[in-house]
Coordinates of C-alpha atoms in Angstrom, one line a residue:
Chain A
M1 CA 30.7 -111.6 208.5
S2 CA 34.1 -110.7 207.0
S3 CA 36.5 -108.6 208.9
S4 CA 36.0 -105.6 206.7
E5 CA 32.2 -105.9 207.1
A6 CA 32.7 -106.2 210.8
R7 CA 34.8 -103.2 210.8
E8 CA 32.2 -101.2 209.0
A9 CA 29.5 -102.5 211.3
R10 CA 31.3 -101.5 214.4
A11 CA 32.7 -98.2 213.2
G12 CA 30.9 -95.0 213.7
V13 CA 28.6 -95.0 216.7
E14 CA 27.7 -91.8 218.5
V15 CA 28.4 -91.7 222.2
R16 CA 26.6 -89.2 224.5
L17 CA 27.2 -88.4 228.1
E18 CA 24.3 -86.3 229.4
N19 CA 24.6 -84.2 232.5
L20 CA 26.5 -86.9 234.5
Q21 CA 26.8 -86.3 238.2
R22 CA 28.9 -88.4 240.6
R23 CA 29.8 -87.7 244.2
Y24 CA 32.1 -89.7 246.5
A25 CA 31.1 -88.7 250.1
A26 CA 32.0 -85.0 250.3
T27 CA 33.8 -84.9 246.9
T28 CA 32.1 -84.1 243.6
A29 CA 33.9 -86.1 241.0
L30 CA 31.6 -85.2 238.1
N31 CA 29.4 -82.1 238.1
G32 CA 27.0 -82.2 235.2
L33 CA 29.4 -83.5 232.6
S34 CA 27.9 -83.5 229.1
L35 CA 29.9 -84.7 226.0
T36 CA 28.9 -86.0 222.6
M37 CA 31.4 -88.0 220.6
A38 CA 30.9 -88.2 216.9
P39 CA 31.1 -91.7 215.2
G40 CA 34.7 -92.8 214.8
E41 CA 36.0 -89.8 216.7
L42 CA 38.9 -89.9 219.2
V43 CA 38.2 -87.6 222.1
A44 CA 40.9 -87.1 224.8
L45 CA 39.9 -86.0 228.3
L46 CA 42.7 -84.0 229.8
G47 CA 43.0 -82.6 233.2
P48 CA 44.8 -82.7 236.5
S49 CA 44.5 -85.6 239.1
G50 CA 41.0 -85.6 240.6
C51 CA 39.3 -83.6 237.9
G52 CA 36.9 -86.4 237.1
K53 CA 38.2 -87.6 233.8
T54 CA 38.7 -91.2 234.9
T55 CA 35.3 -91.2 236.6
A56 CA 33.7 -90.1 233.3
L57 CA 35.4 -93.0 231.5
R58 CA 34.4 -95.5 234.2
L59 CA 30.8 -94.4 234.1
L60 CA 30.9 -94.9 230.3
A61 CA 32.3 -98.3 230.8
G62 CA 29.7 -99.2 233.4
L63 CA 32.3 -99.9 236.1
E64 CA 30.6 -97.2 238.3
E65 CA 27.2 -95.9 238.5
A66 CA 26.2 -92.3 238.0
D67 CA 24.1 -90.5 240.7
S68 CA 22.2 -88.9 237.8
G69 CA 22.5 -88.3 234.1
R70 CA 22.5 -90.7 231.1
V71 CA 25.0 -92.6 229.0
I72 CA 23.9 -93.2 225.5
I73 CA 25.8 -95.5 223.1
A74 CA 24.6 -95.7 219.5
G75 CA 21.2 -94.2 220.4
R76 CA 20.7 -96.8 223.2
D77 CA 20.4 -95.7 226.8
V78 CA 22.9 -97.9 228.7
T79 CA 23.0 -96.0 232.0
N80 CA 21.7 -99.0 233.9
V81 CA 23.3 -101.7 231.8
P82 CA 26.1 -103.6 233.6
A83 CA 29.7 -103.4 232.4
N84 CA 29.7 -106.9 230.9
R85 CA 26.8 -106.1 228.6
R86 CA 27.8 -102.6 227.4
D87 CA 29.8 -103.7 224.4
V88 CA 32.7 -101.5 225.4
G89 CA 36.4 -102.4 225.1
M90 CA 38.8 -101.0 227.6
V91 CA 42.5 -100.6 228.1
F92 CA 43.6 -99.9 231.7
Q93 CA 46.4 -97.8 233.2
A94 CA 47.7 -100.8 235.1
Y95 CA 48.8 -103.9 233.2
S96 CA 45.7 -105.9 233.0
L97 CA 46.6 -109.0 231.1
F98 CA 45.5 -112.2 232.8
P99 CA 48.8 -113.6 234.1
H100 CA 47.8 -117.2 233.7
M101 CA 47.0 -116.9 230.0
T102 CA 49.2 -116.3 226.9
A103 CA 48.7 -113.3 224.7
R104 CA 46.5 -115.3 222.4
Q105 CA 44.5 -116.8 225.2
N106 CA 44.0 -113.3 226.6
V107 CA 42.7 -112.1 223.3
E108 CA 40.5 -115.1 222.9
F109 CA 39.0 -114.7 226.4
G110 CA 36.4 -112.1 225.4
L111 CA 35.6 -113.9 222.2
Q112 CA 34.9 -117.1 224.1
L113 CA 32.5 -115.2 226.3
H114 CA 30.8 -113.8 223.2
K115 CA 30.3 -117.4 222.1
V116 CA 32.5 -117.1 219.0
G117 CA 33.5 -120.6 217.7
P118 CA 37.0 -122.0 218.1
G119 CA 38.0 -121.5 214.4
E120 CA 36.8 -117.9 214.1
R121 CA 38.2 -117.2 217.6
R122 CA 41.6 -118.2 216.5
E123 CA 41.4 -116.3 213.3
R124 CA 40.2 -113.1 214.9
A125 CA 42.8 -113.3 217.7
G126 CA 45.4 -113.7 215.0
E127 CA 44.0 -110.7 213.1
V128 CA 44.1 -108.3 216.1
L129 CA 47.5 -109.5 217.2
E130 CA 48.8 -108.7 213.8
L131 CA 47.0 -105.3 213.9
V132 CA 49.1 -104.4 216.9
G133 CA 52.2 -106.1 215.5
L134 CA 52.5 -108.9 218.0
S135 CA 51.8 -112.0 216.0
A136 CA 55.2 -113.4 216.9
H137 CA 54.5 -113.0 220.6
A138 CA 51.1 -114.8 220.7
N139 CA 52.3 -117.6 222.9
K140 CA 54.0 -115.5 225.5
F141 CA 52.8 -114.9 229.0
A142 CA 52.5 -111.4 230.4
H143 CA 55.6 -111.7 232.5
Q144 CA 57.6 -112.5 229.3
M145 CA 56.6 -109.3 227.6
S146 CA 57.6 -105.7 228.0
G147 CA 55.2 -103.1 229.4
G148 CA 54.6 -101.7 225.9
Q149 CA 53.9 -105.2 224.5
Q150 CA 51.5 -105.9 227.3
Q151 CA 49.5 -102.8 226.6
R152 CA 49.4 -103.6 222.9
V153 CA 48.0 -107.0 223.7
A154 CA 45.5 -105.3 226.0
L155 CA 44.5 -103.1 223.1
A156 CA 44.2 -106.2 220.8
R157 CA 42.1 -107.9 223.5
A158 CA 39.8 -104.9 223.8
L159 CA 39.4 -104.7 220.0
A160 CA 38.9 -108.4 219.4
I161 CA 35.4 -108.4 220.7
R162 CA 34.5 -105.6 218.2
P163 CA 33.1 -103.2 220.8
K164 CA 31.1 -100.2 219.9
V165 CA 33.4 -97.9 221.9
L166 CA 37.0 -98.1 222.9
L167 CA 38.0 -96.6 226.3
L168 CA 41.7 -95.9 227.0
D169 CA 42.4 -95.1 230.7
E170 CA 45.9 -93.6 230.7
P171 CA 47.3 -96.7 228.9
L172 CA 50.7 -95.2 228.4
S173 CA 51.4 -93.7 231.8
A174 CA 53.4 -96.7 233.1
L175 CA 55.7 -96.7 230.1
D176 CA 59.0 -94.9 229.4
A177 CA 59.0 -91.8 227.2
K178 CA 60.3 -93.5 224.0
V179 CA 57.9 -96.5 224.1
R180 CA 55.1 -94.1 225.1
S181 CA 55.5 -91.9 222.1
R182 CA 55.7 -94.9 219.8
L183 CA 52.7 -96.7 221.3
R184 CA 50.7 -93.4 221.2
D185 CA 51.2 -93.2 217.4
E186 CA 50.3 -96.9 217.1
I187 CA 47.1 -96.5 219.1
R188 CA 46.1 -93.7 216.8
R189 CA 46.9 -95.7 213.7
V190 CA 44.9 -98.7 214.9
Q191 CA 42.0 -96.4 216.0
L192 CA 41.9 -94.8 212.5
E193 CA 42.2 -98.2 210.8
V194 CA 39.4 -99.7 212.9
G195 CA 37.4 -96.5 212.9
I196 CA 36.1 -97.0 216.4
T197 CA 34.7 -94.2 218.6
T198 CA 37.3 -93.8 221.3
L199 CA 37.6 -92.0 224.6
F200 CA 41.2 -91.5 225.8
V201 CA 41.9 -90.3 229.3
T202 CA 45.2 -88.7 230.1
H203 CA 46.9 -86.1 232.3
D204 CA 49.6 -85.7 229.7
Q205 CA 48.9 -82.7 227.5
E206 CA 51.4 -83.6 224.8
E207 CA 49.7 -87.0 224.5
A208 CA 46.2 -85.6 224.3
L209 CA 47.2 -82.9 221.8
A210 CA 49.1 -85.4 219.6
I211 CA 46.5 -88.1 219.4
A212 CA 43.0 -86.7 219.6
D213 CA 40.5 -85.3 217.1
R214 CA 39.1 -83.2 220.0
V215 CA 40.5 -82.5 223.5
G216 CA 38.3 -81.9 226.5
V217 CA 40.0 -80.1 229.3
M218 CA 38.4 -80.9 232.6
Q219 CA 38.5 -79.2 236.0
A220 CA 36.5 -80.0 239.1
G221 CA 34.2 -82.4 237.4
K222 CA 33.3 -80.2 234.5
L223 CA 34.5 -79.6 230.9
E224 CA 36.3 -76.3 230.8
Q225 CA 36.8 -76.4 227.0
L226 CA 36.2 -79.0 224.3
G227 CA 37.7 -78.5 220.9
P228 CA 40.4 -79.5 218.4
P229 CA 44.0 -79.6 219.8
M230 CA 45.0 -76.5 217.9
E231 CA 42.1 -74.5 219.3
I232 CA 42.7 -75.7 222.8
Y233 CA 46.3 -74.5 222.6
S234 CA 46.0 -71.3 220.6
R235 CA 42.6 -70.1 221.8
P236 CA 42.1 -71.4 225.3
A237 CA 38.7 -70.4 226.6
T238 CA 39.6 -70.0 230.3
P239 CA 42.7 -69.1 232.3
F240 CA 42.8 -72.6 233.6
V241 CA 43.0 -74.1 230.1
A242 CA 45.7 -71.6 229.1
E243 CA 47.8 -72.5 232.1
F244 CA 47.2 -76.3 232.1
V245 CA 47.9 -76.7 228.4
G246 CA 51.3 -75.5 227.5
L247 CA 53.4 -72.9 229.3
T248 CA 52.1 -69.5 230.1
N249 CA 53.6 -66.2 231.3
R250 CA 51.5 -64.4 233.9
I251 CA 52.3 -60.7 233.3
P252 CA 50.4 -58.0 235.2
G253 CA 48.7 -55.3 233.1
E254 CA 45.7 -53.1 232.9
V255 CA 42.5 -53.6 230.9
K256 CA 41.4 -50.5 229.1
F257 CA 39.0 -50.0 226.2
G258 CA 38.7 -53.6 225.1
S259 CA 42.4 -54.4 225.3
V260 CA 45.1 -55.0 227.9
E261 CA 48.1 -52.9 228.3
V262 CA 51.1 -55.1 229.3
R263 CA 54.3 -53.3 230.1
G264 CA 53.7 -50.7 227.5
T265 CA 52.3 -53.0 224.8
Q266 CA 48.6 -53.2 223.9
L267 CA 47.3 -56.7 223.4
P268 CA 43.9 -57.6 222.2
L269 CA 41.6 -59.6 224.5
V270 CA 40.1 -63.1 223.8
Q271 CA 37.4 -62.5 226.4
K272 CA 34.6 -60.0 225.9
D273 CA 33.2 -57.7 228.5
V274 CA 36.2 -57.7 230.7
P275 CA 35.9 -54.9 233.3
T276 CA 38.4 -52.1 233.2
G277 CA 41.1 -52.4 235.8
P278 CA 44.1 -54.4 236.8
A279 CA 44.4 -58.0 235.4
V280 CA 47.0 -60.6 234.7
A281 CA 47.6 -61.3 231.0
L282 CA 48.4 -64.9 230.0
V283 CA 51.0 -64.8 227.3
R284 CA 52.5 -67.9 225.6
P285 CA 56.3 -68.1 225.6
E286 CA 56.2 -68.3 221.8
A287 CA 54.5 -64.9 221.7
V288 CA 57.6 -63.4 223.5
T289 CA 60.5 -62.5 221.2
I290 CA 63.9 -60.9 221.8
T291 CA 64.2 -57.9 219.7
G292 CA 67.8 -57.1 220.4
D293 CA 70.5 -56.3 222.9
G294 CA 69.2 -54.3 225.9
G295 CA 72.5 -52.4 226.0
M296 CA 72.3 -49.4 228.2
S297 CA 68.6 -48.8 227.4
D298 CA 66.0 -49.1 230.0
G299 CA 62.3 -50.0 229.8
P300 CA 59.5 -52.2 231.0
L301 CA 60.6 -55.1 228.7
V302 CA 64.3 -54.9 229.2
G303 CA 65.8 -57.5 231.4
T304 CA 68.6 -60.0 232.0
V305 CA 68.8 -63.6 230.7
I306 CA 69.1 -65.9 233.7
A307 CA 68.7 -69.3 232.0
V308 CA 68.6 -70.9 228.6
A309 CA 67.0 -74.4 228.4
F310 CA 67.9 -76.3 225.2
L311 CA 64.8 -78.2 224.0
G312 CA 66.1 -79.4 220.6
A313 CA 64.9 -77.2 217.7
T314 CA 63.8 -74.5 220.1
S315 CA 65.2 -73.2 223.4
R316 CA 63.5 -71.6 226.3
V317 CA 65.0 -68.4 227.5
T318 CA 64.2 -67.1 231.0
V319 CA 64.5 -63.3 231.3
D320 CA 64.4 -61.5 234.6
L321 CA 62.5 -58.2 234.2
G322 CA 63.2 -57.1 237.8
D323 CA 59.7 -57.6 239.3
I324 CA 58.8 -60.8 237.3
T325 CA 60.5 -63.4 235.1
V326 CA 59.3 -64.1 231.6
L327 CA 59.8 -67.2 229.4
A328 CA 60.5 -66.7 225.7
Q329 CA 60.6 -69.7 223.3
L330 CA 62.9 -69.1 220.4
P331 CA 64.7 -71.1 217.7
T332 CA 67.8 -72.5 219.2
S333 CA 70.0 -70.5 216.8
A334 CA 68.4 -67.2 218.0
A335 CA 68.6 -68.2 221.7
A336 CA 72.3 -69.0 221.3
E337 CA 72.9 -65.3 220.7
H338 CA 71.7 -64.5 224.2
P339 CA 73.5 -66.5 226.8
A340 CA 72.8 -66.2 230.5
G341 CA 73.9 -62.8 231.9
T342 CA 73.2 -60.8 228.8
K343 CA 70.8 -57.9 228.8
V344 CA 68.0 -58.2 226.3
K345 CA 64.9 -56.3 225.1
L346 CA 61.7 -58.3 224.7
A347 CA 58.7 -57.7 222.5
L348 CA 55.2 -59.2 222.9
R349 CA 53.5 -60.4 219.7
P350 CA 50.1 -58.8 219.6
D351 CA 48.1 -62.1 219.7
P352 CA 44.8 -62.0 221.5
V353 CA 45.4 -63.0 225.1
L354 CA 43.3 -64.2 228.0
V355 CA 43.4 -62.2 231.2
D356 CA 42.9 -63.4 234.7
I357 CA 41.0 -60.8 236.6
H358 CA 40.9 -62.8 239.8
N359 CA 44.6 -62.5 240.6
Chain B
M1 CA 86.8 -112.0 250.8
R2 CA 83.4 -112.3 249.1
R3 CA 84.0 -116.0 248.6
S4 CA 84.8 -116.6 252.2
R5 CA 81.7 -114.7 253.2
Q6 CA 79.7 -117.0 250.9
I7 CA 81.2 -120.1 252.5
K8 CA 80.4 -118.8 256.0
L9 CA 76.8 -118.1 254.9
Q10 CA 76.5 -121.6 253.5
V11 CA 77.9 -123.1 256.7
F12 CA 75.5 -121.1 258.7
R13 CA 72.6 -122.2 256.5
G14 CA 73.7 -125.8 256.9
I15 CA 73.8 -125.5 260.6
V16 CA 70.4 -123.9 260.8
F17 CA 69.0 -126.6 258.5
L18 CA 70.5 -129.4 260.6
V19 CA 69.3 -127.9 264.0
M20 CA 65.8 -127.3 262.7
G21 CA 65.7 -130.7 261.0
A22 CA 66.8 -132.3 264.3
F23 CA 64.2 -130.3 266.2
F24 CA 61.4 -131.8 264.0
L25 CA 62.8 -135.2 263.2
V26 CA 64.3 -136.4 266.5
P27 CA 60.8 -136.5 268.3
I28 CA 59.3 -138.3 265.3
A29 CA 62.2 -140.7 265.1
A30 CA 61.8 -141.3 268.9
M31 CA 58.1 -141.9 268.4
F32 CA 58.8 -144.3 265.5
E33 CA 61.4 -146.1 267.7
F34 CA 58.8 -146.4 270.5
S35 CA 56.1 -147.7 268.2
T36 CA 58.3 -150.5 266.9
R37 CA 59.5 -151.8 270.3
G38 CA 58.6 -155.3 271.3
N39 CA 56.9 -156.4 274.5
S40 CA 60.1 -156.6 276.5
V41 CA 63.5 -154.8 276.5
T42 CA 65.1 -157.7 274.8
A43 CA 62.3 -158.4 272.3
P44 CA 63.1 -157.8 268.6
R45 CA 61.7 -154.8 266.7
T46 CA 58.1 -155.3 265.4
L47 CA 55.6 -153.5 263.3
V48 CA 52.6 -154.9 265.2
A49 CA 51.6 -151.4 266.5
W50 CA 51.5 -150.2 262.8
T51 CA 49.5 -153.2 261.6
N52 CA 47.1 -152.7 264.5
I53 CA 46.0 -149.5 263.0
F54 CA 44.2 -151.3 260.2
K55 CA 42.9 -154.0 262.6
T56 CA 41.2 -151.4 264.8
P57 CA 37.8 -150.6 263.1
D58 CA 37.2 -147.5 265.3
L59 CA 40.6 -146.1 264.3
V60 CA 40.0 -146.7 260.6
D61 CA 36.5 -145.0 260.9
A62 CA 38.1 -142.1 262.8
I63 CA 40.8 -141.7 260.2
T64 CA 38.1 -141.7 257.4
A65 CA 35.9 -139.3 259.3
S66 CA 38.8 -136.9 259.9
L67 CA 39.8 -137.0 256.2
E68 CA 36.2 -136.4 255.2
L69 CA 36.0 -133.5 257.7
A70 CA 39.2 -132.0 256.3
V71 CA 37.9 -132.1 252.8
I72 CA 34.5 -130.7 253.7
T73 CA 36.0 -128.0 255.9
S74 CA 38.5 -126.9 253.2
V75 CA 35.8 -126.7 250.5
A76 CA 33.3 -124.9 252.9
M77 CA 36.0 -122.5 254.0
L78 CA 36.9 -121.6 250.4
V79 CA 33.3 -121.2 249.3
L80 CA 32.6 -118.9 252.3
L81 CA 35.8 -117.0 252.5
L82 CA 37.1 -116.4 249.0
P83 CA 34.0 -114.7 247.4
T84 CA 33.6 -112.7 250.6
M85 CA 37.2 -111.5 250.6
V86 CA 37.1 -110.7 246.9
W87 CA 33.8 -108.8 247.3
V88 CA 35.1 -106.8 250.2
R89 CA 38.3 -105.9 248.3
L90 CA 36.4 -104.8 245.2
R91 CA 33.2 -103.2 246.6
L92 CA 33.6 -102.7 250.3
P93 CA 37.2 -101.9 251.0
S94 CA 36.2 -99.9 254.1
L95 CA 35.1 -103.3 255.7
H96 CA 38.5 -104.9 255.1
R97 CA 39.7 -104.4 258.6
V98 CA 36.3 -105.5 260.1
V99 CA 36.4 -108.8 258.1
E100 CA 40.0 -109.3 259.0
F101 CA 39.2 -108.9 262.7
L102 CA 36.3 -111.3 262.5
C103 CA 38.3 -113.9 260.7
L104 CA 41.2 -113.7 263.1
L105 CA 39.1 -113.6 266.2
P106 CA 38.9 -117.4 266.6
I107 CA 42.6 -117.7 267.1
T108 CA 42.4 -115.4 270.2
I109 CA 39.6 -117.5 271.8
P110 CA 40.6 -120.7 273.6
A111 CA 39.1 -123.8 271.9
I112 CA 37.4 -124.7 275.2
A113 CA 35.6 -121.4 275.3
L114 CA 34.5 -121.8 271.7
V115 CA 33.1 -125.2 272.5
V116 CA 31.1 -123.8 275.4
G117 CA 29.7 -121.2 273.0
I118 CA 28.8 -123.7 270.2
F119 CA 27.6 -126.5 272.5
P120 CA 23.8 -125.5 272.4
I121 CA 24.0 -125.0 268.6
N122 CA 25.6 -128.4 268.3
R123 CA 22.9 -130.0 270.5
W124 CA 20.2 -128.4 268.3
M125 CA 21.9 -129.6 265.1
R126 CA 22.3 -133.1 266.4
I127 CA 18.6 -133.3 267.3
N128 CA 17.2 -131.5 264.3
I129 CA 19.6 -132.1 261.4
S130 CA 22.0 -134.9 261.9
D131 CA 24.1 -136.7 264.5
S132 CA 26.9 -137.4 262.0
I133 CA 30.5 -136.4 262.9
L134 CA 30.6 -134.5 259.7
M135 CA 28.5 -131.8 261.4
L136 CA 31.7 -130.8 263.1
S137 CA 32.8 -129.2 259.8
F138 CA 30.5 -126.3 260.5
F139 CA 32.6 -125.5 263.6
Y140 CA 35.9 -126.4 262.0
V141 CA 35.3 -123.7 259.4
I142 CA 35.4 -121.2 262.3
L143 CA 38.5 -122.9 263.6
V144 CA 40.5 -122.8 260.4
M145 CA 39.4 -119.3 259.4
P146 CA 42.3 -117.3 260.8
Y147 CA 44.9 -119.5 259.1
S148 CA 43.0 -119.6 255.8
Y149 CA 42.2 -115.9 255.9
R150 CA 45.9 -115.1 256.1
A151 CA 46.9 -117.4 253.2
L152 CA 44.1 -116.1 251.0
D153 CA 44.7 -112.5 251.9
A154 CA 48.3 -112.8 250.9
G155 CA 47.2 -114.3 247.6
L156 CA 44.7 -111.5 246.9
A157 CA 47.3 -108.9 247.8
A158 CA 49.7 -110.4 245.2
I159 CA 47.4 -109.7 242.2
D160 CA 45.7 -106.6 241.0
I161 CA 42.3 -108.1 241.5
K162 CA 40.5 -104.8 240.8
T163 CA 42.0 -104.3 237.4
L164 CA 41.8 -108.0 236.4
S165 CA 38.2 -108.2 237.3
E166 CA 37.3 -105.0 235.6
A167 CA 39.2 -106.1 232.5
A168 CA 37.2 -109.4 232.5
R169 CA 33.9 -107.5 233.1
S170 CA 34.6 -105.2 230.2
L171 CA 35.2 -108.2 228.0
G172 CA 31.8 -109.6 228.8
A173 CA 32.4 -111.7 231.9
G174 CA 29.8 -112.1 234.6
W175 CA 30.9 -112.3 238.3
S176 CA 31.0 -116.1 238.3
T177 CA 33.3 -116.1 235.3
V178 CA 35.5 -113.5 236.9
M179 CA 35.8 -115.7 240.0
L180 CA 36.3 -119.0 238.3
R181 CA 38.3 -118.1 235.3
V182 CA 40.3 -115.0 236.4
I183 CA 40.7 -114.8 240.1
V184 CA 40.9 -118.5 241.2
P185 CA 43.6 -119.5 238.6
N186 CA 45.7 -116.5 239.6
M187 CA 45.8 -117.4 243.2
S188 CA 46.0 -121.1 243.0
S189 CA 49.0 -121.1 245.4
A190 CA 47.1 -119.2 248.0
I191 CA 44.1 -121.5 247.7
L192 CA 46.3 -124.5 248.0
N193 CA 48.0 -123.0 251.1
A194 CA 44.7 -122.2 252.7
S195 CA 43.4 -125.7 252.0
L196 CA 46.4 -127.5 253.3
L197 CA 46.5 -125.4 256.4
S198 CA 42.8 -126.2 256.9
V199 CA 43.6 -129.9 256.4
A200 CA 46.4 -129.8 258.9
V201 CA 44.3 -128.0 261.5
V202 CA 41.4 -130.4 261.1
L203 CA 43.6 -133.5 261.3
G204 CA 45.2 -132.3 264.5
E205 CA 41.9 -131.1 266.2
Y206 CA 41.1 -132.8 269.5
T207 CA 39.2 -130.4 271.8
F208 CA 36.1 -129.8 269.8
A209 CA 35.6 -133.4 268.9
N210 CA 36.3 -134.7 272.4
L211 CA 34.1 -132.2 274.2
L212 CA 31.3 -132.5 271.7
T213 CA 31.6 -136.4 272.0
Y214 CA 32.6 -137.1 268.5
E215 CA 35.4 -139.6 267.6
N216 CA 37.8 -138.1 265.1
L217 CA 41.4 -139.1 264.5
Q218 CA 42.9 -137.4 267.6
V219 CA 40.2 -138.6 269.9
A220 CA 40.7 -142.2 268.6
I221 CA 44.4 -141.9 269.1
A222 CA 43.8 -140.9 272.7
Y223 CA 41.5 -143.9 273.2
V224 CA 43.8 -146.3 271.5
G225 CA 46.6 -144.9 273.7
L226 CA 44.8 -146.1 276.8
V227 CA 44.9 -149.7 275.5
S228 CA 48.0 -149.8 273.3
A229 CA 50.5 -146.9 273.6
G230 CA 52.5 -148.3 270.6
T231 CA 49.5 -148.2 268.3
S232 CA 48.5 -144.7 269.3
I233 CA 52.1 -143.5 268.8
A234 CA 52.1 -145.2 265.4
V235 CA 48.9 -143.4 264.3
A236 CA 50.4 -140.1 265.6
V237 CA 53.6 -140.6 263.6
A238 CA 51.5 -141.5 260.5
S239 CA 49.3 -138.4 260.8
L240 CA 52.5 -136.2 261.3
L241 CA 54.0 -137.8 258.2
F242 CA 50.7 -137.2 256.3
A243 CA 50.9 -133.5 257.3
F244 CA 54.5 -133.4 256.3
V245 CA 53.7 -134.8 252.9
L246 CA 51.0 -132.1 252.5
L247 CA 53.5 -129.4 253.3
M248 CA 55.9 -130.8 250.8
I249 CA 53.1 -130.7 248.2
L250 CA 52.6 -127.1 249.3
S251 CA 56.2 -126.3 248.7
F252 CA 56.7 -128.0 245.3
V253 CA 53.3 -128.0 243.6
G254 CA 52.0 -124.6 244.9
R255 CA 54.1 -122.4 242.7
P256 CA 53.2 -123.3 239.1
R257 CA 53.8 -119.8 237.7
E258 CA 57.2 -119.5 239.2
R259 CA 58.2 -122.8 237.8
M260 CA 56.8 -121.8 234.4
A261 CA 58.7 -118.6 234.5
R262 CA 61.9 -120.4 235.3
A263 CA 61.3 -123.0 232.6
E264 CA 60.9 -120.4 229.8
E265 CA 63.5 -117.8 229.0
P266 CA 62.1 -114.4 229.9
I267 CA 62.1 -111.9 227.1
V268 CA 64.2 -108.8 227.6
P269 CA 61.8 -105.8 227.5
K270 CA 62.5 -103.6 224.4

C-alpha cells in the first residue's frame, strides 16, 4: 500500500461516544457524555480541571473502562477492546518518548509491534519524521531534544502506526508560549494533511478555538455546548460557556418583555422564556464601547477609567461605574485617548446576550 | 576567596576519603596479613591458606552453592518483585504503602526469629520436594526483599512509568512487551542495584543456612576456621573482595544512560 493509499484508507472514520458514564468513588467524572465526531474532524474538548475531558479521551483510548455507555470507532463497538488493540494513536501531556530509544526507534516501536518489515518500517519512520520536520533529529535521544521536539516525535510515533483516531491529551501544556503556538499550528497542519479524526483535550481556550473544527465545552462530566469555535464564542449556550470562553462582564439588569434592561440599555436575549425579574447580563468586553468623554455628565454608564491593559492591537480598559467595574476591549489607538483617571461614558452594543438568573 | 574555599573543600573530601578508605581497607589488610602468616613468628610469608581454599572440596562446594543461591535468589526476587511493584504503581496505587510495609518487614525481624517461623516449612520442603541447599533460595528471597524493594522503588520513581506504559499500550504493546521492552530497559540501573544487593546479602548469609543445617559459604568458612584459621580468613577476604568488585560494577556499569548523555553533546532546546 502506498503512503497516499494508506492515508486515504485511514482518513475519515466516524467516532461515537454514546452516553458514557464514569465514576471514581464519590466523584462523577463523566455523566452521560455523548459525542459524534465526523470523519477527519478535529474536535477539541475544553473545560476546567476535573470536568471529565481527559476521562473521555482515556475511555476512547481504552486506558480506562466506562461504567456504562459505548465507544464506537468506524462502526465497530470497541467498548471492551483493550487499548493495544483499538488502533488509536495518542500523544500525552507528559513527555512520553521511551528514554532508551532514539527518535527513530521510538517511531519504529509501534510499527514493529504491528509486524511491519524492517525496510517498510524504516521508510515509514522516515516519512512521519519528515512530516513533523524532524528528519535531522532521527538519531537523537529524548534527553537531547527540546520539549517541543519531543512532542513532535511523539506525534510522529502516534501517526506512524496509521491509527484510525488520533488522541491529543493536552500535548502543548508543558511547553512555553511561543513553542506552544507554533506546535499548535503544526499539529493542525499535520492533522489536515493526514486527514485523521482527532480528539484534542485542552483547558486552554485559545488553543481550542484556534485549532478545532468544533469545540466541546465540558462541565461536571457533561457537554455544555458543542459547536464551531465562532459559535462557541459569539453565541454561548449557557452562562458557564460564556464565562469560561473569553472574558465576560457580569452586569445586573432586569428582564422585561423578552429583553433585558441593563443600566438604561435594552439588550435582546439569547435564551427564550426567561422569567421577568432581576438577572445578570453577560456582556463581552468587545460589546462595550466608549462613546466619549464623561465630562460633567452623569448616568448609569458614566464612570472612571481605572486601568488600561495593552494587548497589542487592542487594549482592555477597566472602567469603574461606582457599584461595578466593566471591561471594554477597544483598538489600542482608541484606548490611548482614555488614560487611567479620565471620566468616560460607555455604550453597550445591542448584541443578543445571555442572562444568569441564578445570581 | 572562592578558590580558597574550593581548596578547603577538596582537602576535606580527601580526608573523608582517606578515613573511610582506611576504615574499610585496614581490617581487610589485617585479614590478608593474617592469612599469609607462616606457622611461626619467624616463618616467611606463605599463600598456603589461599591455596587450601581450592584443596578443600567442601569449601569449593559451598562457594559454588552460595553463588548458585545468589543467582537464583536474584532472579526469583526480580520475577516476583518487579511485576508486582509495577502493577501496584499502575493499577493499585492505594496498596503501595501496604506492599512497601510487607517488603520492608523482614528487616525488622531478627533472622533467628525468621528461621523459627520457616523451620516447619523447610522440613516439609526437604521431605516432599528436595533436600538441596538451593531450596534456601525460597527463604533468601524474603531476606533480600527489603534491600531489593528499596532499589527497585527508587528506579520506578525515577521514570514516568504510567505515561510510558500507556504510550506503549496505545502503540499496540501487550503487558509483557511493556515490561520487557519499555520498563526494564529504563530501570536497568535499579535492577542491577537490586540484584547486586541480593548477591551481597546471600553471599554473607550465615544464620539461615547454619540453623537449617545447610552448608553455604559462610557456614563453610566457620567450619574451616575451626581447623585452619588462616584458610577461613583467606576465604572471608576473597568473599569481601568479590562483594567489593560487585559494588564497583554497580558504580561504573550501572549508569549507562548517564554515560551516554555525557558522551554525546546535548542539544540546546530551541
